[in-house]
């Protein structure tokens, strides 16, 4: 705090026993409570309450299609879940989807940021065009790709594939190609995010270190390995954490493009929980799946935060 | 020198490929929205065609018009923005400026709420809203949108509140103005820019949200992202119309995104735990 004015908080700190200070501090606390109350009550209602109610729901059989079987089942949903092949498959699909999209975003985003950083002209183009994908609704992005890009023959991707001699492919009908497609779409939409954040971090790095390195005859690769990468590490880790959280709960684009299909080829855990609850109407089991997703999210973010602390 | 030239040309080529890759799907949708269905389906894809506004006329004023859906999206986004800002501005000010017990915990709680997957929020909320008859209502959707818009707006606003100097509010306060008056008259005008940026982002996120919308929408409240699916069915896809709807759904957010260009990185990374400083 670099202020010359004496704040009420200062007074309160300086003279803890004076009535004046105590009253001021107390007033400040009350004012703070009044200002915070609406937002935090709304957050309690829309995040904490649903969490508790979700865990509660997961202990019930709640079939909207067959209400007569409903009732308290305790941990039965979780027992079923552990031996549910579709659950383990969806978990694997989630991990593959998250791992590959995040890795691609960071690698391509970093490479582009380094490239654009050295540009004398044309940086502005990148800055404007990179904004386009990230502000779009993933549902709309999914729809555009599903139709105008990936449709057989007149879709641009298929057209390019035909001209590259690969032939027309059933991009969304083949399990492997469908997975490649949804990974590519997510990467397309969010790489600009990694690019913009890393470009901003690159721009804030101190010039003089590089000058010194040049005088020391360090090669470009050495400068990258020994200076740029270590300095960028916090930003890269932040991007990885943020993008991992988003990829784990990706929904709209996959829902729009493949709906989790063909079969369950692109059904990430998030989508399985949705389908179970709102397509198959087994709300109790869907809730158990959502709890499982929450646990997976907590474990993965725990690992990432541990890595962040590790040197 | 030739090696250098080659390298420059290679870099230029890479740049152009990437710019095209990002821009093209969007440009292509715009072009397709100006075609007839037979032009959309042409092989090889047509870059040159006689443009028509027919698709737009149909989706806006024909039968099954999406005007009500655009209106739905607008009401949801504006409503979410207003409610969010009314709650987030005071909360952010308190977190940025005031001293009280439990401040650390409040910050932690704000971050923790974002760990909960949206699907875990919508499953119980679907049951609750069904019981009180709030499915397919604006209040139902706006209420649940607060779960992601509030933490985001509070974090973003805190970063702006922290930038303004203390002296102003202290002076006003010592002059005997009440705390609330000081906040309203002195402080809020100073973070006007930050508030505008926050409004843009909250609006954008509400406009783009899909999971909650798809579960809670019905015949009355059906935002454009959900209504899009009317144009793709098993029997047939209305290609040009679908393109026109996509463009209409993209238009507001692209405009806002370009307007808020300078602030976009801050808006995207807000609430992220800051990576440690330089070592």
Tab-separated table of N, CA, C and O in Angstrom, chain A residues 27-77:
chain	number	residue	atom	x	y	z
A	27	UNK	N	-17.258	-1.431	11.470
A	27	UNK	CA	-18.104	-0.882	10.411
A	27	UNK	C	-17.672	-1.407	9.051
A	27	UNK	O	-18.492	-1.739	8.221
A	28	UNK	N	-16.359	-1.472	8.869
A	28	UNK	CA	-15.829	-1.943	7.595
A	28	UNK	C	-16.242	-3.392	7.361
A	28	UNK	O	-16.616	-3.769	6.263
A	29	UNK	N	-16.161	-4.189	8.427
A	29	UNK	CA	-16.561	-5.590	8.298
A	29	UNK	C	-18.029	-5.712	7.931
A	29	UNK	O	-18.397	-6.512	7.087
A	30	UNK	N	-18.848	-4.909	8.584
A	30	UNK	CA	-20.291	-4.980	8.296
A	30	UNK	C	-20.591	-4.570	6.868
A	30	UNK	O	-21.395	-5.178	6.182
A	31	UNK	N	-19.915	-3.516	6.436
A	31	UNK	CA	-20.099	-3.014	5.070
A	31	UNK	C	-19.678	-4.103	4.075
A	31	UNK	O	-20.387	-4.392	3.115
A	32	UNK	N	-18.539	-4.729	4.361
A	32	UNK	CA	-18.053	-5.803	3.485
A	32	UNK	C	-19.075	-6.939	3.426
A	32	UNK	O	-19.396	-7.456	2.351
A	33	UNK	N	-19.595	-7.318	4.573
A	33	UNK	CA	-20.564	-8.416	4.617
A	33	UNK	C	-21.790	-8.076	3.782
A	33	UNK	O	-22.300	-8.904	3.029
A	34	UNK	N	-22.243	-6.830	3.893
A	34	UNK	CA	-23.431	-6.416	3.150
A	34	UNK	C	-23.164	-6.447	1.645
A	34	UNK	O	-24.040	-6.823	0.859
A	35	UNK	N	-21.953	-6.059	1.250
A	35	UNK	CA	-21.630	-6.030	-0.176
A	35	UNK	C	-21.460	-7.443	-0.739
A	35	UNK	O	-21.774	-7.713	-1.892
A	36	UNK	N	-20.932	-8.337	0.088
A	36	UNK	CA	-20.635	-9.691	-0.391
A	36	UNK	C	-21.858	-10.602	-0.369
A	36	UNK	O	-21.945	-11.552	-1.138
A	37	UNK	N	-22.796	-10.290	0.522
A	37	UNK	CA	-23.903	-11.217	0.753
A	37	UNK	C	-24.657	-11.652	-0.520
A	37	UNK	O	-24.804	-12.851	-0.743
A	38	UNK	N	-25.122	-10.711	-1.363
A	38	UNK	CA	-25.928	-11.157	-2.506
A	38	UNK	C	-25.179	-12.146	-3.398
A	38	UNK	O	-25.711	-13.211	-3.730
A	39	UNK	N	-23.934	-11.802	-3.766
A	39	UNK	CA	-23.177	-12.657	-4.678
A	39	UNK	C	-22.917	-14.024	-4.058
A	39	UNK	O	-23.074	-15.059	-4.713
A	40	UNK	N	-22.545	-14.030	-2.775
A	40	UNK	CA	-22.188	-15.316	-2.188
A	40	UNK	C	-23.413	-16.184	-1.881
A	40	UNK	O	-23.343	-17.407	-1.969
A	41	UNK	N	-24.524	-15.556	-1.594
A	41	UNK	CA	-25.759	-16.334	-1.438
A	41	UNK	C	-26.143	-16.959	-2.781
A	41	UNK	O	-26.528	-18.129	-2.844
A	42	UNK	N	-26.000	-16.186	-3.862
A	42	UNK	CA	-26.320	-16.718	-5.190
A	42	UNK	C	-25.382	-17.870	-5.543
A	42	UNK	O	-25.808	-18.866	-6.133
A	43	UNK	N	-24.109	-17.742	-5.160
A	43	UNK	CA	-23.160	-18.818	-5.444
A	43	UNK	C	-23.453	-20.062	-4.612
A	43	UNK	O	-23.330	-21.186	-5.097
A	44	UNK	N	-23.833	-19.854	-3.355
A	44	UNK	CA	-24.232	-20.991	-2.523
A	44	UNK	C	-25.396	-21.721	-3.182
A	44	UNK	O	-25.412	-22.942	-3.276
A	45	UNK	N	-26.363	-20.944	-3.673
A	45	UNK	CA	-27.568	-21.531	-4.257
A	45	UNK	C	-27.276	-22.237	-5.582
A	45	UNK	O	-27.916	-23.248	-5.890
A	46	UNK	N	-26.315	-21.712	-6.363
A	46	UNK	CA	-26.121	-22.276	-7.707
A	46	UNK	C	-24.912	-23.194	-7.818
A	46	UNK	O	-24.708	-23.810	-8.862
A	47	UNK	N	-24.095	-23.298	-6.782
A	47	UNK	CA	-22.962	-24.229	-6.868
A	47	UNK	C	-22.903	-25.191	-5.672
A	47	UNK	O	-22.830	-26.395	-5.854
A	48	UNK	N	-22.948	-24.658	-4.455
A	48	UNK	CA	-22.791	-25.531	-3.287
A	48	UNK	C	-24.029	-26.392	-3.054
A	48	UNK	O	-23.921	-27.598	-2.862
A	49	UNK	N	-25.198	-25.760	-3.119
A	49	UNK	CA	-26.427	-26.535	-2.957
A	49	UNK	C	-26.551	-27.640	-4.019
A	49	UNK	O	-26.799	-28.794	-3.676
A	50	UNK	N	-26.332	-27.325	-5.327
A	50	UNK	CA	-26.413	-28.405	-6.309
A	50	UNK	C	-25.426	-29.533	-6.035
A	50	UNK	O	-25.762	-30.697	-6.233
A	51	UNK	N	-24.235	-29.191	-5.550
A	51	UNK	CA	-23.242	-30.224	-5.262
A	51	UNK	C	-23.776	-31.197	-4.202
A	51	UNK	O	-23.730	-32.419	-4.382
A	52	UNK	N	-24.322	-30.628	-3.115
A	52	UNK	CA	-24.862	-31.476	-2.049
A	52	UNK	C	-26.032	-32.309	-2.564
A	52	UNK	O	-26.133	-33.500	-2.304
A	53	UNK	N	-26.893	-31.666	-3.329
A	53	UNK	CA	-28.080	-32.339	-3.841
A	53	UNK	C	-27.695	-33.415	-4.867
A	53	UNK	O	-28.353	-34.445	-4.989
A	54	UNK	N	-26.596	-33.174	-5.586
A	54	UNK	CA	-26.098	-34.136	-6.565
A	54	UNK	C	-25.643	-35.408	-5.853
A	54	UNK	O	-26.004	-36.524	-6.247
A	55	UNK	N	-24.854	-35.233	-4.787
A	55	UNK	CA	-24.359	-36.383	-4.029
A	55	UNK	C	-25.546	-37.151	-3.434
A	55	UNK	O	-25.604	-38.379	-3.474
A	56	UNK	N	-26.523	-36.420	-2.906
A	56	UNK	CA	-27.740	-37.012	-2.348
A	56	UNK	C	-28.486	-37.808	-3.427
A	56	UNK	O	-28.857	-38.961	-3.221
A	57	UNK	N	-28.655	-37.196	-4.606
A	57	UNK	CA	-29.375	-37.846	-5.700
A	57	UNK	C	-28.680	-39.135	-6.140
A	57	UNK	O	-29.336	-40.107	-6.510
A	58	UNK	N	-27.320	-39.120	-6.062
A	58	UNK	CA	-26.587	-40.281	-6.549
A	58	UNK	C	-26.792	-41.507	-5.652
A	58	UNK	O	-26.375	-42.599	-6.002
A	59	UNK	N	-27.414	-41.310	-4.482
A	59	UNK	CA	-27.687	-42.439	-3.594
A	59	UNK	C	-29.092	-43.002	-3.835
A	59	UNK	O	-29.580	-43.813	-3.061
A	60	UNK	N	-29.750	-42.547	-4.905
A	60	UNK	CA	-31.105	-42.997	-5.203
A	60	UNK	C	-31.169	-43.624	-6.574
A	60	UNK	O	-30.361	-43.326	-7.448
A	61	UNK	N	-32.151	-44.506	-6.718
A	61	UNK	CA	-32.510	-44.924	-8.057
A	61	UNK	C	-33.593	-43.948	-8.498
A	61	UNK	O	-34.615	-43.826	-7.833
A	62	UNK	N	-33.334	-43.207	-9.571
A	62	UNK	CA	-34.324	-42.209	-9.970
A	62	UNK	C	-34.497	-42.288	-11.481
A	62	UNK	O	-33.799	-41.637	-12.236
A	63	UNK	N	-35.398	-43.139	-11.886
A	63	UNK	CA	-35.627	-43.366	-13.298
A	63	UNK	C	-36.886	-42.640	-13.722
A	63	UNK	O	-37.971	-43.002	-13.303
A	64	UNK	N	-36.750	-41.617	-14.537
A	64	UNK	CA	-37.945	-40.857	-14.933
A	64	UNK	C	-38.833	-41.693	-15.855
A	64	UNK	O	-40.023	-41.468	-15.943
A	65	UNK	N	-38.213	-42.671	-16.535
A	65	UNK	CA	-39.003	-43.492	-17.445
A	65	UNK	C	-39.750	-44.592	-16.686
A	65	UNK	O	-40.820	-45.016	-17.097
A	66	UNK	N	-39.139	-45.058	-15.576
A	66	UNK	CA	-39.771	-46.131	-14.798
A	66	UNK	C	-39.842	-45.747	-13.323
A	66	UNK	O	-39.099	-46.286	-12.501
A	67	UNK	N	-40.726	-44.807	-12.982
A	67	UNK	CA	-40.733	-44.242	-11.623
A	67	UNK	C	-41.052	-45.271	-10.536
A	67	UNK	O	-40.672	-45.068	-9.379
A	68	UNK	N	-41.703	-46.376	-10.895
A	68	UNK	CA	-42.108	-47.324	-9.852
A	68	UNK	C	-40.914	-48.057	-9.235
A	68	UNK	O	-41.035	-48.665	-8.193
A	69	UNK	N	-39.737	-48.011	-9.894
A	69	UNK	CA	-38.570	-48.688	-9.332
A	69	UNK	C	-37.744	-47.750	-8.459
A	69	UNK	O	-36.716	-48.154	-7.932
A	70	UNK	N	-38.175	-46.489	-8.344
A	70	UNK	CA	-37.349	-45.506	-7.660
A	70	UNK	C	-37.266	-45.725	-6.155
A	70	UNK	O	-38.201	-46.219	-5.544
A	71	UNK	N	-36.145	-45.325	-5.592
A	71	UNK	CA	-36.005	-45.405	-4.148
A	71	UNK	C	-34.556	-45.290	-3.733
A	71	UNK	O	-33.660	-45.198	-4.578
A	72	UNK	N	-34.326	-45.303	-2.409
A	72	UNK	CA	-32.981	-45.158	-1.867
A	72	UNK	C	-32.176	-46.434	-2.110
A	72	UNK	O	-32.657	-47.525	-1.840
A	73	UNK	N	-30.962	-46.291	-2.661
A	73	UNK	CA	-30.167	-47.482	-2.928
A	73	UNK	C	-28.770	-47.405	-2.307
A	73	UNK	O	-27.961	-48.298	-2.495
A	74	UNK	N	-28.491	-46.299	-1.592
A	74	UNK	CA	-27.178	-46.173	-0.967
A	74	UNK	C	-26.062	-46.091	-2.000
A	74	UNK	O	-26.117	-45.279	-2.906
A	75	UNK	N	-25.078	-46.983	-1.890
A	75	UNK	CA	-23.915	-46.920	-2.778
A	75	UNK	C	-24.068	-47.772	-4.031
A	75	UNK	O	-23.115	-47.946	-4.766
A	76	UNK	N	-25.278	-48.279	-4.251
A	76	UNK	CA	-25.453	-49.223	-5.356
A	76	UNK	C	-25.037	-48.630	-6.711
A	76	UNK	O	-24.390	-49.302	-7.513
A	77	UNK	N	-25.397	-47.350	-6.942
A	77	UNK	CA	-25.030	-46.713	-8.207
A	77	UNK	C	-23.521	-46.750	-8.429
A	77	UNK	O	-23.047	-46.940	-9.539
